[in-house]
Amino acid sequence: MNVKVLIAALLLAPAALAQGFAGLGTDADGFAVPEQGRALQFPRDHGPHPDYRIEWWYLTATLQGEDGRDYGAQWTLFRSALAPEERDGWDSPQVWMGHAGLTTPGRHFSAERFARGGIGQAGAQANPFTAWIDDWHMTSTAPDGADAYSALQIAATGPEFGYDLRMQAQGPLVRHGDDGYSVKSAAGQASYYYSQPFYTVEGTLDLPDGPVKVTGQAWLDREWSSQPLASDQTGWDWFSIVLEDGHRLMGFQLRGDQTFTAGTWITPDGDATALPDGALSFAPQGTARVAGRDVPVRWRIDWPEQGLALRTEPVNPQAWMDLTVSYWEGPITVTGSHQGRGYLEMTGY
Amino acid sequence: MTLSALLSHWMRNKVQLAMVLVGLTLATALWSGVQALNAQARGAYATAAALVSEDGAPRLDSATGQMPQARFIELRRAGVLVSPVVEGRVTLGDTRVTLLGIDPLTAPPGTAAALADGDLQGFLSGAGYAHPETLERIGATDMSPAPSQAVPVGTVLVDIGTAQNALGMTGQISHLLLTGPAPRPMPDGLRLSQPETGAELAGLTDSFHLNLTAFGALAFAVGLFIVHSAVGLAFEQRRGLFRTLRSLGVSLRSLTLALAVELALFALLAGLAGLALGYVMAAALLPDVAATLRGLYGAPVPGSLQFSPVWALAGLAMAFAGAGLAGGQALWRLWHMPVLAPAQPRAWAMASGRAMRWQMLGAGLLAALAVALGLFGSGLFAGFALLAAALLAAALLTRPVLALGLALAAKAARAPVLQWFWADSRQNLPRLSLALMALMLALAANIGVGTMVASFRATFIDWLDQRLVAEMTITPRDAAQAVALEDFLAPRVQAVLPLRQVDATLAGQPGAVFAMRDHATFRDNWPLIAQVPGVWDGLAAEQGALINEQLARRADLWPGDSVALPGAGEVAILGVYPDYGNPLAQAIVTEGWFDSLYPGTPTRQLAIRTDDPAATRAALLDEFGLSAQAITDQAQAKALSLAIFERTFLITGALNVLTLSVAALALFATLVTLSGLRLVQLAPLWAMGLTVRHLAGLELARALVLAGLTMLLALPVGLMLAQVLLAVINVQAFGWRLPLQIFPADWARLALWAGLAMLAASAWPAWRLWRGGGGPLLRVFANER
């Protein structure tokens, strides 16, 4: 056991810690818990919420290179709090973790960073918006008066790779669940969850063989909570899909004693429809041997009510994030009733 | 059946059995004890290194000693993967410990390993970790660290924030560890250096461990002498039994097998006993070894022993190998013995002139090898090989030289009994030669190591007197207090001499640069072993630097050469000073130059020259309010240094006594063995009228004469050993060369011990002869011999 595994465990498996008391506003350790009906406010909620246990800024991009090949990029900053407050200096109870991934059809790169809050090495602020850890950053380039997330720049580097991407939003922010209150289990665990799914992207990837100019589409997820998973939930399969007709689909299943599904159907204008538990169904169609385990990298997603029947294929089945906390995350192509591209994250395999 | 017949012999010869078992047990114990000590120490170096940086992660240091924490953030934000470290000394309970503050989130994986299964939340909020021994030493304090074997002794590992608060270093860090690629170009004001690694510490302490191993091997060899003589005797005495068994139809194969099984049984018994004894010995010696390594090299070695199964297996294997080596000859001879070979005891390993010529030839070859190694060899290993070759050559020469001495004495003798005495001594020499070789080796090792230690001690005390001229030394709490102290003391004492240093790599070696104030204290007293004319004026005029002997010898740099100092380029070497007890390279420049090269370096210590130390001490305590712990007076410093020195060689002394005891035991075993056989030779003399008492007296006298002659031979061998230790091994191992000094009183004492050991070894056989009276001698004739 390594310290960083401990940290990562704190960050990504809070179920063991957080016995929520939904509706009371705080849990046993004094952390705030999400409440239904509390409206999200911007730009405030673009910034950090140190009184919640965990939070992330999660950007995934499906990209096409000048060389005609498909690529995928991931930029994530996780925040985890040991206490529901922020303090200056080394006393800060806020711990930050960054993950960066870059997928090519033949290879997959990943890197991670750790930092404590309070000293300036990592953090996030709402106005002007920036989130950073070391030299990795996500910074707003939006003009005054516009939503901070309407234009972003992200950059990250690892031992063998790097990227610098600029995002321009072509639509509004989208709130998941009940106006941003997203239920995560039948027992009522929930988080605040909203997205900016309408980015177009351009930028440069640094690969071992040299830089590649890319364009494509990107999706930003913002989520924070103090108790997002039920204790029996062992992992999740999460999809963000951009269809060729301009619709977007966010859908996930939380695997546990009873599988819990949820999703959001987003029109090209940004109107969102929350899909309740059971509306979507996810069926593995084939596994790949990845990092010594069998991972279901091909899926079928059905939404019978809308006649939606999608099949997904990974750009690279070996998109394993081989980090302190490891999981599968990579770009996918979508066929079936609709065509499209997207990103898939699978944990707990 | 065959086996029980063979074993019955031991029932009747319990002393012989004891010899075999004791010899093998001692050999195994000494060997495995030394191995346990070495393994424990080496494990500790690895721990210490892993905590500070895994795989020798390079270090970024500021030229000024500390750097603002903002520098860390700035580098991280620029993509340079560094981790901050805060390090300093604090007093916990009554003990000074190193407080090591790290940031577990960015630290190299090795550091994090110290926190394995730890409570991160607790660590971040102030809980620390320390070795159980450290905890024991500091007792209960406000900061109550949790026990962890992964933290070196004398260090308390805490979160960096906790360390900053405790050390008054808020917003400051000591240095950075580089966990990714080095930045290019190197940021201003930062220096990249390889930190202390386990390999480095292991390199420095190699000599010490090689020394121990050599002692262990010597003791093992001497132990085998005992086993060899006892097993050989048992073989001779059982010739009749072998013949009987063979006549009864026991095949040669099963007889040999039975003997081999018997030997294996002894090896197992003695091996287990040896392991137990070795463990006890190692546990008893470890505190001294640990103190030695801490004192000499600053190596953090815990004083408690851990048991390792690998070590136990290796020790058992050594016991079996030793038994095989000692008993192999007997088995081989049995295999080649004709069925009905006369069951007549013959003197085993009876000397012929040819065997002696072979020994002399071997001695000559080994001596030539030793000379060649001395002339052309380099490195520690060559030094020890030289020692081994020279000692073996001397051991092989033992018998020819003693034979020569006895022959000369016989020529001079006129009285018949005396003539017989010398002739008989010569006759018995071959049988005693192995044991005498063991004695010679033990004595030579004693003389050699004793002379080396005594020479070192004399030089060291002299050097301490020269170096520790300041009446007292003060360790300020921090830079601010150092300045205040200097202001406070300036009008009250004759001189305040601040000590400032920065870590530096000198000629590729880890070390430090020191500042020296131009003052009579140094000009008049500071010892130098090589210098240019006007060395002190040159130093004051910033024309060059002094370096220590370690650096000079390792890098072959002497006055007239130059050495690169960080920030100053190549600097002329003005002088070389002896610097005993310090493993690292050092250079000294004058204070003004130092301050311009490394501005802002805090003062670590203040040396005070004063006529009235008591008054100065009182003023510091009462008026300035300094804590008594911060003041070290001259006598204390000397006592401390000497105590470290004495402890350093305590282990050597202990091993010396052990090898001498083993040699005495070997002699005893041989003499007991011989005493039965010698009845045949003594019976005619008894028949001619010499009393048993007279004969017993002659036996004792012979033992003394042989001991005396062996001592005489051991003397030059021991001095040669001392010379090699001082001029080759010490230079290679520690980096300093010491003059050989002669201590005849020690030799007299050792000769007395050798005589006593010899007397003790021969007393029992002589006593048995005397008490037996004429009966056994008469029986010799009755047995037709």
XYZ file of C-alpha atoms in Angstrom, chain B residues 81-608:
528
model
C 8.771 17.548 -10.924
C 10.345 18.298 -7.570
C 9.361 17.479 -4.006
C 10.210 19.738 -1.064
C 12.146 18.570 1.989
C 12.619 20.396 5.282
C 15.359 19.050 7.472
C 16.791 20.166 10.776
C 17.815 19.123 14.253
C 15.442 19.397 17.182
C 15.525 18.281 20.757
C 12.794 15.820 21.661
C 12.810 14.753 25.276
C 16.517 15.079 26.002
C 17.618 13.757 22.643
C 18.717 15.578 19.517
C 17.043 14.065 16.493
C 16.834 14.915 12.826
C 13.402 16.177 11.928
C 12.696 15.258 8.325
C 9.676 16.966 6.807
C 8.327 15.711 3.503
C 5.317 16.308 1.316
C 3.861 12.807 0.888
C 1.887 13.890 -2.186
C 4.918 14.746 -4.303
C 7.599 12.682 -2.537
C 9.431 9.938 -4.450
C 7.782 6.529 -4.028
C 10.537 5.351 -1.670
C 9.703 8.009 0.875
C 6.086 7.108 0.680
C 6.993 3.512 1.459
C 7.914 4.640 4.958
C 4.256 5.492 5.421
C 3.025 2.191 4.078
C -0.339 1.354 5.557
C -0.050 4.615 7.345
C -2.746 7.066 8.217
C -2.344 9.844 5.673
C -4.885 12.062 7.324
C -3.057 11.710 10.633
C 0.299 12.314 8.977
C -0.903 15.469 7.282
C -2.256 16.758 10.570
C 1.019 16.340 12.443
C 1.565 12.702 13.425
C 5.085 11.489 12.670
C 6.985 8.260 12.308
C 10.207 7.159 14.002
C 12.187 3.972 14.466
C 11.181 2.141 17.680
C 14.707 2.717 18.990
C 14.427 6.438 18.455
C 11.104 6.384 20.268
C 12.687 4.591 23.183
C 15.449 7.169 23.345
C 13.227 10.232 23.239
C 10.547 8.893 25.557
C 7.190 10.628 25.816
C 6.969 14.047 24.172
C 4.287 16.334 22.771
C 5.146 15.041 19.340
C 4.503 11.342 19.747
C 5.522 9.663 16.492
C 4.259 6.221 15.551
C 6.804 3.395 15.306
C 8.093 2.496 11.844
C 11.028 0.284 10.925
C 11.311 2.134 7.636
C 12.600 5.328 9.258
C 16.333 5.439 10.086
C 17.351 5.569 13.719
C 17.713 9.142 14.955
C 15.225 10.588 12.471
C 11.628 11.614 12.999
C 9.617 11.737 9.799
C 6.809 14.289 9.740
C 4.749 16.258 7.293
C 6.578 19.216 5.842
C 4.199 21.707 7.446
C 4.810 20.214 10.873
C 8.574 20.335 10.305
C 8.469 23.969 9.191
C 6.632 24.953 12.343
C 8.904 22.963 14.647
C 12.077 24.282 13.021
C 10.922 27.870 12.660
C 11.193 27.555 8.902
C 7.733 28.678 7.827
C 7.766 29.356 4.099
C 11.276 27.914 3.762
C 12.511 24.571 2.517
C 15.895 22.873 2.895
C 16.178 21.334 -0.530
C 14.222 19.726 -3.339
C 14.206 16.152 -4.576
C 13.978 15.769 -8.319
C 11.409 13.112 -9.221
C 11.316 13.721 -12.971
C 13.795 14.763 -15.647
C 16.262 17.519 -14.761
C 15.232 20.990 -15.916
C 17.236 22.476 -18.788
C 18.730 24.910 -18.334
C 19.169 24.601 -14.568
C 17.205 27.417 -12.865
C 19.298 30.216 -11.385
C 20.724 29.628 -7.952
C 20.020 25.912 -7.902
C 22.562 23.143 -7.991
C 21.910 19.564 -8.983
C 23.603 16.973 -6.825
C 23.379 13.291 -6.170
C 22.198 12.880 -2.586
C 23.298 10.383 -0.007
C 22.364 7.010 -1.341
C 22.584 3.599 0.197
C 25.329 2.743 -2.260
C 27.372 5.687 -1.100
C 27.037 4.855 2.555
C 27.701 1.218 1.753
C 30.831 2.277 -0.157
C 32.104 4.269 2.770
C 31.450 1.493 5.224
C 32.652 -1.315 2.946
C 36.036 -1.321 4.616
C 34.481 -1.818 7.987
C 32.401 -4.739 6.782
C 35.296 -6.267 4.872
C 37.287 -5.994 8.085
C 34.596 -7.844 10.010
C 34.277 -10.459 7.286
C 38.022 -11.022 7.322
C 37.888 -11.565 11.065
C 34.969 -13.938 10.653
C 36.844 -15.919 8.009
C 39.963 -16.048 10.175
C 37.979 -17.323 13.128
C 36.258 -19.869 10.922
C 39.589 -21.143 9.623
C 41.022 -21.396 13.127
C 37.880 -23.243 14.257
C 38.376 -25.734 11.451
C 41.869 -26.488 12.748
C 40.263 -27.783 15.914
C 37.752 -29.921 14.071
C 40.411 -31.233 11.738
C 42.695 -32.372 14.516
C 39.873 -33.976 16.502
C 38.367 -35.772 13.516
C 41.821 -36.899 12.356
C 42.602 -38.317 15.763
C 39.296 -40.105 15.995
C 40.088 -41.668 12.660
C 43.485 -42.879 13.795
C 42.100 -44.262 17.011
C 39.378 -46.150 15.195
C 41.612 -47.861 12.657
C 41.266 -51.065 14.647
C 37.519 -50.696 14.684
C 37.437 -50.096 10.932
C 39.484 -53.225 10.356
C 37.192 -55.266 12.559
C 34.079 -53.930 10.827
C 35.524 -54.567 7.391
C 36.514 -58.096 8.436
C 32.962 -58.672 9.592
C 31.803 -57.924 6.065
C 30.800 -54.261 6.191
C 31.451 -52.915 2.715
C 33.821 -50.039 2.232
C 30.986 -48.075 0.720
C 28.664 -48.415 3.711
C 31.504 -47.800 6.150
C 32.439 -44.582 4.361
C 28.777 -43.626 4.186
C 28.399 -44.262 7.902
C 31.368 -42.023 8.630
C 29.948 -39.344 6.347
C 26.575 -39.564 8.111
C 28.368 -39.226 11.420
C 30.133 -36.138 10.179
C 26.860 -34.669 8.846
C 25.238 -35.304 12.221
C 28.013 -33.334 13.913
C 27.684 -30.574 11.345
C 23.951 -30.326 11.991
C 24.295 -30.291 15.776
C 27.221 -27.897 15.794
C 25.673 -25.798 13.042
C 22.477 -25.241 15.036
C 24.396 -24.528 18.203
C 26.719 -22.245 16.241
C 23.784 -20.331 14.811
C 22.306 -19.804 18.250
C 25.669 -18.718 19.617
C 26.350 -16.548 16.578
C 23.018 -14.833 17.003
C 23.676 -14.166 20.673
C 27.161 -12.886 19.852
C 25.878 -10.621 17.079
C 23.110 -9.284 19.302
C 25.671 -8.561 22.024
C 28.090 -6.847 19.657
C 25.556 -4.994 17.538
C 25.143 -1.984 19.820
C 28.898 -1.400 19.572
C 28.964 -1.971 15.857
C 26.018 0.392 15.445
C 27.729 3.001 17.616
C 30.892 2.594 15.576
C 29.126 3.030 12.273
C 27.192 6.016 13.577
C 30.314 7.608 14.977
C 32.573 6.905 12.058
C 30.272 7.306 9.102
C 27.057 8.801 10.449
C 25.358 5.642 9.239
C 22.026 5.166 11.016
C 22.135 1.540 12.174
C 19.614 0.319 14.728
C 21.098 -1.502 17.699
C 18.657 -4.388 17.717
C 19.128 -7.501 15.636
C 16.593 -9.003 13.271
C 16.512 -12.692 12.478
C 16.725 -13.762 8.848
C 16.100 -17.344 7.623
C 18.526 -16.832 4.725
C 21.224 -16.012 7.217
C 20.438 -19.163 9.213
C 20.579 -21.366 6.124
C 23.875 -19.815 5.029
C 25.307 -20.420 8.511
C 24.242 -24.069 8.450
C 25.736 -24.462 4.996
C 29.002 -23.068 6.334
C 28.914 -25.617 9.187
C 28.478 -28.455 6.679
C 31.174 -27.084 4.406
C 33.496 -26.746 7.386
C 32.811 -30.289 8.578
C 33.405 -31.580 5.056
C 36.640 -29.650 4.786
C 37.891 -30.810 8.155
C 36.753 -34.432 7.799
C 37.244 -34.908 4.074
C 40.810 -36.076 4.470
C 39.804 -38.784 6.942
C 37.084 -40.055 4.609
C 39.458 -40.094 1.676
C 42.016 -42.077 3.587
C 39.400 -44.572 4.724
C 38.319 -45.060 1.121
C 41.910 -45.899 0.163
C 42.682 -48.114 3.139
C 43.375 -51.788 2.406
C 40.967 -54.172 4.137
C 43.470 -55.599 6.537
C 45.747 -52.632 6.906
C 47.658 -53.000 10.120
C 45.641 -51.437 12.875
C 48.663 -49.650 14.111
C 48.312 -46.030 15.021
C 50.735 -44.073 12.970
C 51.365 -40.446 13.413
C 48.943 -38.820 11.057
C 50.195 -36.153 8.800
C 53.689 -37.296 9.728
C 56.104 -34.859 8.291
C 58.521 -35.690 5.650
C 61.185 -33.402 4.359
C 59.220 -33.284 1.133
C 56.045 -31.954 2.720
C 58.069 -29.233 4.358
C 59.663 -28.281 1.042
C 56.221 -27.998 -0.472
C 55.141 -25.750 2.370
C 58.165 -23.549 1.850
C 57.507 -23.381 -1.857
C 53.884 -22.386 -1.157
C 55.036 -19.787 1.333
C 57.454 -18.387 -1.224
C 54.787 -18.143 -3.899
C 52.332 -16.481 -1.523
C 54.974 -14.055 -0.352
C 55.734 -13.168 -3.965
C 52.014 -12.669 -4.571
C 51.827 -10.406 -1.519
C 54.754 -8.332 -2.760
C 53.201 -8.077 -6.209
C 49.883 -7.001 -4.721
C 51.679 -4.462 -2.577
C 53.458 -3.018 -5.585
C 50.774 -3.149 -8.245
C 47.442 -3.736 -6.500
C 44.996 -0.968 -5.784
C 41.727 -0.831 -3.957
C 40.446 -2.296 -0.771
C 40.098 -5.799 -2.111
C 43.728 -5.903 -3.268
C 44.701 -4.675 0.180
C 42.910 -7.503 1.879
C 44.215 -10.016 -0.668
C 47.705 -8.769 0.136
C 47.007 -9.312 3.823
C 45.643 -12.799 3.243
C 48.577 -13.825 1.057
C 51.122 -12.465 3.500
C 49.453 -14.119 6.488
C 49.156 -17.481 4.739
C 52.784 -17.295 3.665
C 53.782 -16.584 7.227
C 51.571 -19.436 8.466
C 53.169 -21.875 6.044
C 56.591 -20.724 7.186
C 55.716 -21.382 10.827
C 56.888 -24.972 10.794
C 60.174 -24.537 8.878
C 61.096 -21.554 11.008
C 60.278 -23.326 14.279
C 62.149 -26.414 13.064
C 65.174 -24.268 12.358
C 64.993 -22.672 15.806
C 64.723 -26.058 17.514
C 67.588 -27.474 15.458
C 69.813 -24.609 16.504
C 68.873 -25.147 20.144
C 69.564 -28.875 19.864
C 73.040 -28.164 18.528
C 73.799 -26.016 21.505
C 72.493 -28.566 24.005
C 74.996 -30.852 25.790
C 73.032 -32.688 28.507
C 71.381 -35.867 27.165
C 67.916 -35.096 28.498
C 68.112 -31.621 27.024
C 69.259 -33.064 23.698
C 66.369 -35.455 23.752
C 64.050 -32.580 24.676
C 64.974 -30.538 21.592
C 65.043 -33.514 19.287
C 61.681 -34.723 20.559
C 60.192 -31.223 20.176
C 61.332 -31.200 16.575
C 59.951 -34.663 16.072
C 56.548 -33.535 17.328
C 56.527 -30.310 15.363
C 54.704 -31.725 12.321
C 51.831 -32.905 14.477
C 51.601 -29.615 16.283
C 52.188 -27.492 13.247
C 48.555 -26.888 12.338
C 47.699 -25.710 15.827
C 50.857 -23.633 15.978
C 49.937 -22.030 12.671
C 46.593 -21.112 14.181
C 48.332 -19.643 17.200
C 50.759 -17.768 14.976
C 47.901 -16.304 12.931
C 45.976 -15.286 16.027
C 49.045 -13.698 17.588
C 50.008 -11.903 14.394
C 46.470 -10.611 13.986
C 46.553 -9.409 17.572
C 49.866 -7.643 17.162
C 48.903 -6.188 13.800
C 45.472 -4.927 14.718
C 46.650 -3.863 18.177
C 49.513 -1.849 16.724
C 47.214 -0.268 14.159
C 44.652 0.741 16.774
C 47.287 2.023 19.183
C 49.047 3.982 16.432
C 45.734 5.413 15.356
C 44.829 6.289 18.908
C 48.107 8.090 19.584
C 47.831 10.067 16.348
C 44.161 10.771 16.952
C 44.664 12.145 20.469
C 47.469 14.348 19.225
C 45.297 15.600 16.440
C 42.326 16.224 18.762
C 44.530 18.378 20.971
C 45.514 20.444 17.966
C 42.083 20.702 16.452
C 40.058 21.309 19.612
C 41.770 24.411 20.867
C 38.632 26.475 21.279
C 37.527 26.484 24.899
C 33.894 26.003 23.994
C 31.598 25.528 21.055
C 28.061 26.836 20.765
C 25.357 25.489 18.482
C 22.888 28.312 17.796
C 19.237 27.512 17.258
C 19.012 29.430 14.006
C 20.701 32.061 11.903
C 19.240 34.941 13.891
C 20.447 33.549 17.181
C 23.895 33.021 15.675
C 24.134 36.709 14.829
C 22.871 37.711 18.263
C 25.359 35.403 19.932
C 28.253 36.802 17.978
C 27.283 40.349 18.982
C 26.781 39.296 22.580
C 30.099 37.474 22.866
C 32.361 39.835 20.902
C 33.134 42.181 23.823
C 33.274 39.358 26.383
C 35.739 36.868 24.909
C 39.011 36.847 23.010
C 37.594 35.535 19.779
C 34.383 34.216 18.269
C 35.047 31.927 15.322
C 31.900 31.117 13.371
C 31.588 27.872 11.456
C 29.706 28.010 8.184
C 29.456 25.290 5.578
C 27.661 24.405 2.361
C 27.321 20.935 0.926
C 29.305 20.563 -2.254
C 30.615 17.992 -4.667
C 34.412 18.145 -4.634
C 36.334 16.339 -7.367
C 33.245 14.217 -7.916
C 32.905 13.269 -4.250
C 30.217 14.293 -1.779
C 31.544 16.803 0.688
C 31.338 20.333 2.013
C 33.047 23.702 1.787
C 33.797 25.428 5.101
C 34.535 29.023 6.003
C 37.540 29.750 8.232
C 38.194 33.089 9.878
C 41.783 34.251 9.627
C 42.859 33.889 13.253
C 45.872 32.822 15.275
C 43.854 29.924 16.663
C 44.057 28.268 13.283
C 47.435 29.595 12.165
C 49.131 28.267 15.297
C 47.320 25.000 15.793
C 45.568 23.662 12.731
C 47.532 20.548 11.745
C 48.635 20.211 8.127
C 50.290 17.225 6.482
C 51.274 19.028 3.279
C 51.403 22.727 2.447
C 52.796 25.413 0.185
C 55.039 28.049 1.799
C 53.034 30.841 3.414
C 49.905 28.753 3.413
C 47.986 30.865 5.963
C 48.740 34.174 4.278
C 47.712 32.657 0.977
C 44.459 31.434 2.485
C 43.710 34.840 3.990
C 44.462 36.506 0.642
C 41.890 34.279 -1.084
C 44.596 32.665 -3.181
C 43.349 29.157 -2.603
C 41.841 26.569 -0.302
C 42.802 23.877 2.172
C 41.475 20.384 1.549
C 41.269 17.392 3.848
C 43.443 14.313 3.571
C 40.528 12.126 2.444
C 39.955 14.301 -0.614
C 43.675 14.621 -1.267
C 44.296 10.886 -1.247
C 41.179 9.780 -3.074
C 41.455 12.340 -5.869
C 45.275 12.542 -5.705
C 45.211 16.301 -5.234
C 48.095 17.967 -3.420
C 49.438 21.476 -2.826
C 50.176 22.879 -6.254
C 47.117 21.189 -7.809
C 43.707 22.797 -7.993
C 40.175 21.741 -7.105
C 36.861 23.064 -8.426
C 34.675 24.698 -5.769
C 31.030 25.431 -6.578
C 30.697 28.983 -7.776
C 34.432 29.672 -7.670
C 35.833 27.523 -10.477
C 39.283 25.998 -10.121
C 40.948 27.008 -6.873
C 44.584 26.385 -5.939
C 45.248 23.910 -3.147
C 47.410 25.525 -0.466
C 47.479 22.757 2.098
C 46.138 19.385 3.175
C 44.936 18.747 6.726
C 44.295 15.446 8.487
C 40.632 14.968 9.269
C 40.150 11.721 11.138
C 36.724 10.298 11.695
C 35.065 12.113 8.825
C 34.233 10.126 5.712
C 33.461 13.067 3.409
C 35.598 15.390 1.317
C 36.171 18.912 2.666
C 37.626 22.175 1.498
C 38.250 25.330 3.547
C 38.353 28.876 2.228
C 38.721 32.094 4.126
C 35.547 33.548 5.637
C 35.236 36.637 3.442
C 35.547 34.687 0.246
C 33.119 32.047 1.481
C 30.503 34.707 2.224
C 30.837 36.210 -1.229
C 30.589 32.773 -2.850
C 27.697 31.498 -0.750
C 25.920 34.566 0.612
C 23.378 34.063 3.372
C 24.769 30.741 4.591
C 23.754 30.477 8.238
C 26.319 29.912 10.975
C 26.085 26.356 12.275
C 28.455 26.656 15.202
C 30.537 29.220 17.035
C 33.933 28.326 18.464
C 34.853 30.525 21.410
